[in-house]
């Protein structure tokens, strides 16, 4: 009985392992969606970084102008 259960478990494991080796159309589509989302997030992160840099540069320019105005008085 124990041998039969072990043999059945081994067969199920082998079937499961071979079934997972091939990707179906849904899995392929899911991977494409993941890749697209990752590229989109990278683009958004770059845009946010550029906006932060521009805002910081503008803030520094304003502070410099305020210092110039205050220095004249």
PDB file of C-alpha atoms in Angstrom:
ATOM      1  CA  UNK A   1       0.000   0.000   0.000  1.00  0.00           C
ATOM      2  CA  UNK A   2       2.797   2.424   0.925  1.00  0.00           C
ATOM      3  CA  UNK A   3       4.616   1.639  -2.328  1.00  0.00           C
ATOM      4  CA  UNK A   4       1.471   2.368  -4.320  1.00  0.00           C
ATOM      5  CA  UNK A   5       0.996   5.705  -2.565  1.00  0.00           C
ATOM      6  CA  UNK A   6       4.641   6.654  -3.147  1.00  0.00           C
ATOM      7  CA  UNK A   7       4.396   5.640  -6.803  1.00  0.00           C
ATOM      8  CA  UNK A   8       1.200   7.644  -7.234  1.00  0.00           C
ATOM      9  CA  UNK A   9       2.791  10.672  -5.544  1.00  0.00           C
ATOM     10  CA  UNK A  10       5.847  10.387  -7.810  1.00  0.00           C
ATOM     11  CA  UNK A  11       3.694  10.159 -10.938  1.00  0.00           C
ATOM     12  CA  UNK A  12       1.660  13.182  -9.848  1.00  0.00           C
ATOM     13  CA  UNK A  13       4.855  15.120  -9.157  1.00  0.00           C
ATOM     14  CA  UNK A  14       6.274  14.265 -12.579  1.00  0.00           C
ATOM     15  CA  UNK A  15       3.034  15.235 -14.325  1.00  0.00           C
ATOM     16  CA  UNK A  16       2.924  18.498 -12.406  1.00  0.00           C
ATOM     17  CA  UNK A  17       6.561  19.299 -13.220  1.00  0.00           C
ATOM     18  CA  UNK A  18       6.151  18.613 -16.932  1.00  0.00           C
ATOM     19  CA  UNK A  19       2.875  20.505 -17.050  1.00  0.00           C
ATOM     20  CA  UNK A  20       4.534  23.617 -15.634  1.00  0.00           C
ATOM     21  CA  UNK A  21       7.431  23.512 -18.102  1.00  0.00           C
ATOM     22  CA  UNK A  22       5.343  24.805 -20.996  1.00  0.00           C
ATOM     23  CA  UNK A  23       3.702  28.198 -20.952  1.00  0.00           C
ATOM     24  CA  UNK A  24       0.234  28.608 -22.263  1.00  0.00           C
ATOM     25  CA  UNK A  25      -1.089  31.676 -24.052  1.00  0.00           C
ATOM     26  CA  UNK A  26      -2.421  33.206 -20.839  1.00  0.00           C
ATOM     27  CA  UNK A  27       0.962  32.882 -19.131  1.00  0.00           C
ATOM     28  CA  UNK A  28       2.729  34.416 -22.136  1.00  0.00           C
ATOM     29  CA  UNK A  29       0.226  37.283 -22.206  1.00  0.00           C
ATOM     30  CA  UNK A  30       0.700  37.779 -18.474  1.00  0.00           C
ATOM     31  CA  UNK A  31       4.456  38.027 -18.912  1.00  0.00           C
ATOM     32  CA  UNK A  32       4.026  40.590 -21.688  1.00  0.00           C
ATOM     33  CA  UNK A  33       1.729  42.618 -19.452  1.00  0.00           C
ATOM     34  CA  UNK A  34       4.283  42.447 -16.627  1.00  0.00           C
ATOM     35  CA  UNK A  35       7.092  43.579 -18.948  1.00  0.00           C
ATOM     36  CA  UNK A  36       4.968  46.439 -20.297  1.00  0.00           C
ATOM     37  CA  UNK A  37       4.045  47.567 -16.792  1.00  0.00           C
ATOM     38  CA  UNK A  38       7.690  47.433 -15.719  1.00  0.00           C
ATOM     39  CA  UNK A  39       8.772  49.571 -18.690  1.00  0.00           C
ATOM     40  CA  UNK A  40       5.918  51.989 -17.990  1.00  0.00           C
ATOM     41  CA  UNK A  41       6.913  52.308 -14.347  1.00  0.00           C
ATOM     42  CA  UNK A  42      10.540  52.928 -15.363  1.00  0.00           C
ATOM     43  CA  UNK A  43       9.370  55.714 -17.690  1.00  0.00           C
ATOM     44  CA  UNK A  44       7.214  57.237 -14.952  1.00  0.00           C
ATOM     45  CA  UNK A  45      10.088  57.037 -12.460  1.00  0.00           C
ATOM     46  CA  UNK A  46      12.385  58.834 -14.921  1.00  0.00           C
ATOM     47  CA  UNK A  47       9.785  61.535 -15.549  1.00  0.00           C
ATOM     48  CA  UNK A  48       9.232  62.040 -11.823  1.00  0.00           C
ATOM     49  CA  UNK A  49      12.990  62.253 -11.280  1.00  0.00           C
ATOM     50  CA  UNK A  50      13.317  64.886 -13.993  1.00  0.00           C
ATOM     51  CA  UNK A  51      10.398  66.863 -12.545  1.00  0.00           C
ATOM     52  CA  UNK A  52      11.983  66.747  -9.082  1.00  0.00           C
ATOM     53  CA  UNK A  53      15.306  67.950 -10.513  1.00  0.00           C
ATOM     54  CA  UNK A  54      13.589  70.788 -12.375  1.00  0.00           C
ATOM     55  CA  UNK A  55      11.609  71.809  -9.291  1.00  0.00           C
ATOM     56  CA  UNK A  56      14.756  71.803  -7.182  1.00  0.00           C
ATOM     57  CA  UNK A  57      16.611  73.921  -9.751  1.00  0.00           C
ATOM     58  CA  UNK A  58      13.716  76.381  -9.892  1.00  0.00           C
ATOM     59  CA  UNK A  59      13.593  76.566  -6.102  1.00  0.00           C
ATOM     60  CA  UNK A  60      17.331  77.279  -5.929  1.00  0.00           C
ATOM     61  CA  UNK A  61      17.010  79.969  -8.599  1.00  0.00           C
ATOM     62  CA  UNK A  62      14.203  81.641  -6.641  1.00  0.00           C
ATOM     63  CA  UNK A  63      16.225  81.471  -3.426  1.00  0.00           C
ATOM     64  CA  UNK A  64      19.205  83.033  -5.231  1.00  0.00           C
ATOM     65  CA  UNK A  65      17.011  85.873  -6.486  1.00  0.00           C
ATOM     66  CA  UNK A  66      15.595  86.430  -2.985  1.00  0.00           C
ATOM     67  CA  UNK A  67      19.130  86.522  -1.586  1.00  0.00           C
ATOM     68  CA  UNK A  68      20.110  89.091  -4.234  1.00  0.00           C
ATOM     69  CA  UNK A  69      17.105  91.261  -3.409  1.00  0.00           C
ATOM     70  CA  UNK A  70      17.692  91.019   0.333  1.00  0.00           C
ATOM     71  CA  UNK A  71      21.415  91.631  -0.068  1.00  0.00           C
ATOM     72  CA  UNK A  72      20.749  94.968  -1.749  1.00  0.00           C
ATOM     73  CA  UNK A  73      18.979  96.387   1.303  1.00  0.00           C
TER      74      UNK A  73
END
